[in-house]
Amino acid sequence: MDAETMLDFANFSTLFVCMVLKFPQIFVLMQAKSTTGVSLKSLLLELIGFIVFITYQMYYNYPPPTYLEYPILIAQDVVLLLMILHYDGNLRQSLLYIAVFVGGWQLLTVQKWVIDLAMSLCTLISAGSKFAQLQCLWQAKDSGQVSALSWGMATYTCLARIFTTVMTTGDTQVLVRFIVMAILNGWVTGVVLYYRRKGIKRD
């Protein structure tokens, strides 16, 4: 398999996985009607990271196949946000969150230095979202309604994006982000599976 074929496979497999990445988490919440173990803070930080990342990629005219999954991921995260707010009885707050995200999105491209600064902070923001989820799991000592499948698929997409970034843009900021995200997504997946097995043994 030559490099071009591997690149196409990585791009399209990432896009395909991301089309359904949040579905397991959405279905788990729908069935349980509970948000136990799911961190709202983590989801909000993840959304901010996604918005900054896709805006940066579009601003610098990077190849669309390297970021096409992000509108899909953002849409799925918005659905998850609405579900969490609904099950927690805070659905009215959704309008405030939407206004803040849309306004922030517009501000990112006002000046070049703004999007560059935002991108330099993007890895920290996205890492913060993973640590928020880990903190939620550690405090609850229960994986609750957290989907290990969704987190596992997120780990795969980050690994694939490490390869596509090396093969296309070579952007160091982007590459570092995906490496950090792959490690942290894998960590969350491992913690979810640990508490899942622990819960099974107790039963």
mmCIF file of C-alpha atoms in Angstrom:
data_model
loop_
_atom_site.group_PDB
_atom_site.id
_atom_site.type_symbol
_atom_site.label_atom_id
_atom_site.label_comp_id
_atom_site.label_asym_id
_atom_site.label_seq_id
_atom_site.Cartn_x
_atom_site.Cartn_y
_atom_site.Cartn_z
ATOM 1 C CA MET A 1 0.000 0.000 0.000
ATOM 2 C CA ASP A 2 1.574 3.286 -1.128
ATOM 3 C CA ALA A 3 1.568 6.511 0.887
ATOM 4 C CA GLU A 4 -1.205 8.129 -1.172
ATOM 5 C CA THR A 5 -3.531 5.160 -0.640
ATOM 6 C CA MET A 6 -2.775 5.121 3.082
ATOM 7 C CA LEU A 7 -3.502 8.839 3.252
ATOM 8 C CA ASP A 8 -6.853 8.399 1.498
ATOM 9 C CA PHE A 9 -7.723 5.513 3.823
ATOM 10 C CA ALA A 10 -6.811 7.549 6.917
ATOM 11 C CA ASN A 11 -8.867 10.537 5.729
ATOM 12 C CA PHE A 12 -11.973 8.587 4.761
ATOM 13 C CA SER A 13 -11.896 6.188 7.699
ATOM 14 C CA THR A 14 -11.584 9.158 10.064
ATOM 15 C CA LEU A 15 -14.536 10.872 8.371
ATOM 16 C CA PHE A 16 -16.611 7.676 8.531
ATOM 17 C CA VAL A 17 -15.813 7.021 12.198
ATOM 18 C CA CYS A 18 -16.563 10.651 13.112
ATOM 19 C CA MET A 19 -19.962 10.437 11.401
ATOM 20 C CA VAL A 20 -21.029 8.000 14.125
ATOM 21 C CA LEU A 21 -18.468 8.783 16.858
ATOM 22 C CA LYS A 22 -20.908 10.311 19.353
ATOM 23 C CA PHE A 23 -23.823 7.985 18.539
ATOM 24 C CA PRO A 24 -22.937 5.385 21.212
ATOM 25 C CA GLN A 25 -22.825 8.161 23.832
ATOM 26 C CA ILE A 26 -26.094 9.649 22.568
ATOM 27 C CA PHE A 27 -27.847 6.242 22.664
ATOM 28 C CA VAL A 28 -26.539 5.514 26.185
ATOM 29 C CA LEU A 29 -27.940 8.828 27.449
ATOM 30 C CA MET A 30 -31.256 8.275 25.686
ATOM 31 C CA GLN A 31 -31.669 4.854 27.276
ATOM 32 C CA ALA A 32 -30.557 5.862 30.774
ATOM 33 C CA LYS A 33 -32.103 9.353 30.807
ATOM 34 C CA SER A 34 -29.272 10.133 33.214
ATOM 35 C CA THR A 35 -25.940 11.950 32.876
ATOM 36 C CA THR A 36 -24.054 10.059 35.602
ATOM 37 C CA GLY A 37 -20.310 10.178 34.900
ATOM 38 C CA VAL A 38 -20.708 12.507 31.894
ATOM 39 C CA SER A 39 -18.953 15.858 32.381
ATOM 40 C CA LEU A 40 -20.707 18.970 31.052
ATOM 41 C CA LYS A 41 -17.481 20.952 31.531
ATOM 42 C CA SER A 42 -15.617 18.414 29.392
ATOM 43 C CA LEU A 43 -18.164 18.704 26.589
ATOM 44 C CA LEU A 44 -18.093 22.516 26.610
ATOM 45 C CA LEU A 45 -14.292 22.617 26.461
ATOM 46 C CA GLU A 46 -14.312 20.033 23.672
ATOM 47 C CA LEU A 47 -16.736 22.172 21.669
ATOM 48 C CA ILE A 48 -14.502 25.219 22.097
ATOM 49 C CA GLY A 49 -11.490 23.175 20.951
ATOM 50 C CA PHE A 50 -13.352 21.877 17.889
ATOM 51 C CA ILE A 51 -14.530 25.366 16.914
ATOM 52 C CA VAL A 52 -11.049 26.868 17.233
ATOM 53 C CA PHE A 53 -9.450 23.987 15.324
ATOM 54 C CA ILE A 54 -11.781 24.009 12.306
ATOM 55 C CA THR A 55 -11.643 27.809 12.122
ATOM 56 C CA TYR A 56 -7.835 27.690 12.087
ATOM 57 C CA GLN A 57 -7.799 25.032 9.350
ATOM 58 C CA MET A 58 -10.231 26.983 7.174
ATOM 59 C CA TYR A 59 -8.467 30.302 7.792
ATOM 60 C CA TYR A 60 -5.199 28.915 6.422
ATOM 61 C CA ASN A 61 -6.890 27.043 3.552
ATOM 62 C CA TYR A 62 -5.726 23.593 4.638
ATOM 63 C CA PRO A 63 -6.941 20.642 2.530
ATOM 64 C CA PRO A 64 -10.645 20.026 3.367
ATOM 65 C CA PRO A 65 -10.187 16.239 3.790
ATOM 66 C CA THR A 66 -8.004 16.975 6.852
ATOM 67 C CA TYR A 67 -10.841 18.625 8.774
ATOM 68 C CA LEU A 68 -14.162 17.613 7.149
ATOM 69 C CA GLU A 69 -15.174 15.630 10.237
ATOM 70 C CA TYR A 70 -15.269 18.669 12.513
ATOM 71 C CA PRO A 71 -18.657 20.103 11.425
ATOM 72 C CA ILE A 72 -20.085 16.607 12.053
ATOM 73 C CA LEU A 73 -18.438 16.375 15.481
ATOM 74 C CA ILE A 74 -19.642 19.860 16.429
ATOM 75 C CA ALA A 75 -23.216 18.964 15.437
ATOM 76 C CA GLN A 76 -23.075 15.763 17.503
ATOM 77 C CA ASP A 77 -21.626 17.632 20.495
ATOM 78 C CA VAL A 78 -24.460 20.173 20.275
ATOM 79 C CA VAL A 79 -26.977 17.310 20.404
ATOM 80 C CA LEU A 80 -25.160 15.879 23.438
ATOM 81 C CA LEU A 81 -25.099 19.305 25.108
ATOM 82 C CA LEU A 82 -28.850 19.704 24.651
ATOM 83 C CA MET A 83 -29.469 16.202 26.013
ATOM 84 C CA ILE A 84 -27.299 16.804 29.097
ATOM 85 C CA LEU A 85 -29.006 20.137 29.797
ATOM 86 C CA HIS A 86 -32.410 18.493 29.311
ATOM 87 C CA TYR A 87 -31.750 15.563 31.646
ATOM 88 C CA ASP A 88 -30.227 17.915 34.226
ATOM 89 C CA GLY A 89 -33.245 20.240 34.001
ATOM 90 C CA ASN A 90 -31.247 23.172 32.613
ATOM 91 C CA LEU A 91 -32.427 23.272 28.994
ATOM 92 C CA ARG A 92 -33.111 27.026 29.164
ATOM 93 C CA GLN A 93 -29.359 27.611 29.411
ATOM 94 C CA SER A 94 -28.925 26.250 25.877
ATOM 95 C CA LEU A 95 -29.710 29.643 24.285
ATOM 96 C CA LEU A 96 -26.946 31.275 26.331
ATOM 97 C CA TYR A 97 -24.415 28.605 25.318
ATOM 98 C CA ILE A 98 -25.373 28.883 21.641
ATOM 99 C CA ALA A 99 -25.053 32.694 21.699
ATOM 100 C CA VAL A 100 -21.609 32.508 23.339
ATOM 101 C CA PHE A 101 -20.321 29.871 20.887
ATOM 102 C CA VAL A 102 -21.610 31.665 17.774
ATOM 103 C CA GLY A 103 -20.257 35.015 18.981
ATOM 104 C CA GLY A 104 -16.885 33.504 19.857
ATOM 105 C CA TRP A 105 -16.694 31.779 16.474
ATOM 106 C CA GLN A 106 -17.121 35.150 14.717
ATOM 107 C CA LEU A 107 -14.445 36.831 16.847
ATOM 108 C CA LEU A 108 -11.801 34.233 15.988
ATOM 109 C CA THR A 109 -11.227 35.572 12.467
ATOM 110 C CA VAL A 110 -11.302 39.302 13.261
ATOM 111 C CA GLN A 111 -7.484 39.422 13.220
ATOM 112 C CA LYS A 112 -4.802 36.897 12.253
ATOM 113 C CA TRP A 113 -3.183 37.091 15.695
ATOM 114 C CA VAL A 114 -6.504 36.156 17.328
ATOM 115 C CA ILE A 115 -6.835 32.842 15.489
ATOM 116 C CA ASP A 116 -3.105 32.119 15.940
ATOM 117 C CA LEU A 117 -3.358 32.754 19.685
ATOM 118 C CA ALA A 118 -6.540 30.697 19.932
ATOM 119 C CA MET A 119 -4.869 27.813 18.123
ATOM 120 C CA SER A 120 -1.854 27.982 20.432
ATOM 121 C CA LEU A 121 -4.279 27.595 23.354
ATOM 122 C CA CYS A 122 -6.392 24.978 21.573
ATOM 123 C CA THR A 123 -4.341 22.010 22.782
ATOM 124 C CA LEU A 124 -4.609 23.212 26.381
ATOM 125 C CA ILE A 125 -8.368 23.722 26.011
ATOM 126 C CA SER A 126 -8.896 20.302 24.451
ATOM 127 C CA ALA A 127 -6.623 18.668 27.031
ATOM 128 C CA GLY A 128 -8.650 20.420 29.719
ATOM 129 C CA SER A 129 -11.801 18.789 28.370
ATOM 130 C CA LYS A 130 -10.258 15.323 28.773
ATOM 131 C CA PHE A 131 -9.026 16.081 32.299
ATOM 132 C CA ALA A 132 -12.496 17.366 33.206
ATOM 133 C CA GLN A 133 -13.967 14.034 32.103
ATOM 134 C CA LEU A 134 -11.287 12.112 34.001
ATOM 135 C CA GLN A 135 -11.973 14.185 37.112
ATOM 136 C CA CYS A 136 -15.688 13.443 36.807
ATOM 137 C CA LEU A 137 -14.952 9.708 36.561
ATOM 138 C CA TRP A 138 -12.524 9.742 39.495
ATOM 139 C CA GLN A 139 -14.979 11.616 41.700
ATOM 140 C CA ALA A 140 -17.880 9.315 40.848
ATOM 141 C CA LYS A 141 -15.695 6.178 40.855
ATOM 142 C CA ASP A 142 -18.187 4.970 38.279
ATOM 143 C CA SER A 143 -18.178 5.174 34.486
ATOM 144 C CA GLY A 144 -21.955 5.678 34.670
ATOM 145 C CA GLN A 145 -23.334 6.597 31.261
ATOM 146 C CA VAL A 146 -19.941 7.292 29.626
ATOM 147 C CA SER A 147 -19.485 5.359 26.374
ATOM 148 C CA ALA A 148 -16.117 3.602 26.088
ATOM 149 C CA LEU A 149 -16.840 3.015 22.379
ATOM 150 C CA SER A 150 -17.131 6.741 21.645
ATOM 151 C CA TRP A 151 -13.866 7.461 23.470
ATOM 152 C CA GLY A 152 -12.145 4.528 21.764
ATOM 153 C CA MET A 153 -13.201 5.774 18.337
ATOM 154 C CA ALA A 154 -11.970 9.266 19.251
ATOM 155 C CA THR A 155 -8.571 7.740 20.045
ATOM 156 C CA TYR A 156 -8.445 6.117 16.595
ATOM 157 C CA THR A 157 -9.337 9.355 14.793
ATOM 158 C CA CYS A 158 -6.531 11.224 16.577
ATOM 159 C CA LEU A 159 -4.010 8.530 15.621
ATOM 160 C CA ALA A 160 -5.182 8.707 12.006
ATOM 161 C CA ARG A 161 -4.905 12.497 12.054
ATOM 162 C CA ILE A 162 -1.315 12.299 13.303
ATOM 163 C CA PHE A 163 -0.519 10.386 10.110
ATOM 164 C CA THR A 164 -2.486 12.716 7.789
ATOM 165 C CA THR A 165 -0.923 15.817 9.349
ATOM 166 C CA VAL A 166 2.592 14.438 8.863
ATOM 167 C CA MET A 167 1.739 13.551 5.252
ATOM 168 C CA THR A 168 0.085 16.865 4.309
ATOM 169 C CA THR A 169 0.568 20.151 6.176
ATOM 170 C CA GLY A 170 3.225 19.147 8.710
ATOM 171 C CA ASP A 171 1.859 21.865 11.015
ATOM 172 C CA THR A 172 3.606 21.394 14.374
ATOM 173 C CA GLN A 173 0.778 22.918 16.441
ATOM 174 C CA VAL A 174 -1.755 20.609 14.818
ATOM 175 C CA LEU A 175 0.515 17.581 15.186
ATOM 176 C CA VAL A 176 1.173 18.231 18.888
ATOM 177 C CA ARG A 177 -2.564 18.635 19.467
ATOM 178 C CA PHE A 178 -3.383 15.267 17.914
ATOM 179 C CA ILE A 179 -0.606 13.481 19.816
ATOM 180 C CA VAL A 180 -1.809 14.906 23.138
ATOM 181 C CA MET A 181 -5.450 14.145 22.295
ATOM 182 C CA ALA A 182 -4.649 10.563 21.284
ATOM 183 C CA ILE A 183 -2.927 9.945 24.629
ATOM 184 C CA LEU A 184 -5.702 11.548 26.690
ATOM 185 C CA ASN A 185 -8.557 9.925 24.740
ATOM 186 C CA GLY A 186 -6.872 6.566 25.272
ATOM 187 C CA TRP A 187 -6.517 7.360 28.977
ATOM 188 C CA VAL A 188 -10.225 8.190 29.331
ATOM 189 C CA THR A 189 -11.138 5.008 27.458
ATOM 190 C CA GLY A 190 -8.970 2.969 29.828
ATOM 191 C CA VAL A 191 -10.504 4.583 32.938
ATOM 192 C CA VAL A 192 -14.054 4.005 31.642
ATOM 193 C CA LEU A 193 -13.283 0.326 30.983
ATOM 194 C CA TYR A 194 -11.637 -0.001 34.412
ATOM 195 C CA TYR A 195 -14.690 1.290 36.257
ATOM 196 C CA ARG A 196 -16.980 -0.749 33.998
ATOM 197 C CA ARG A 197 -15.147 -3.975 34.931
ATOM 198 C CA LYS A 198 -15.051 -2.928 38.583
ATOM 199 C CA GLY A 199 -18.828 -2.401 38.532
ATOM 200 C CA ILE A 200 -19.394 -5.825 36.922
ATOM 201 C CA LYS A 201 -17.291 -7.529 39.603
ATOM 202 C CA ARG A 202 -19.292 -5.829 42.386
ATOM 203 C CA ASP A 203 -22.532 -7.064 40.842
#
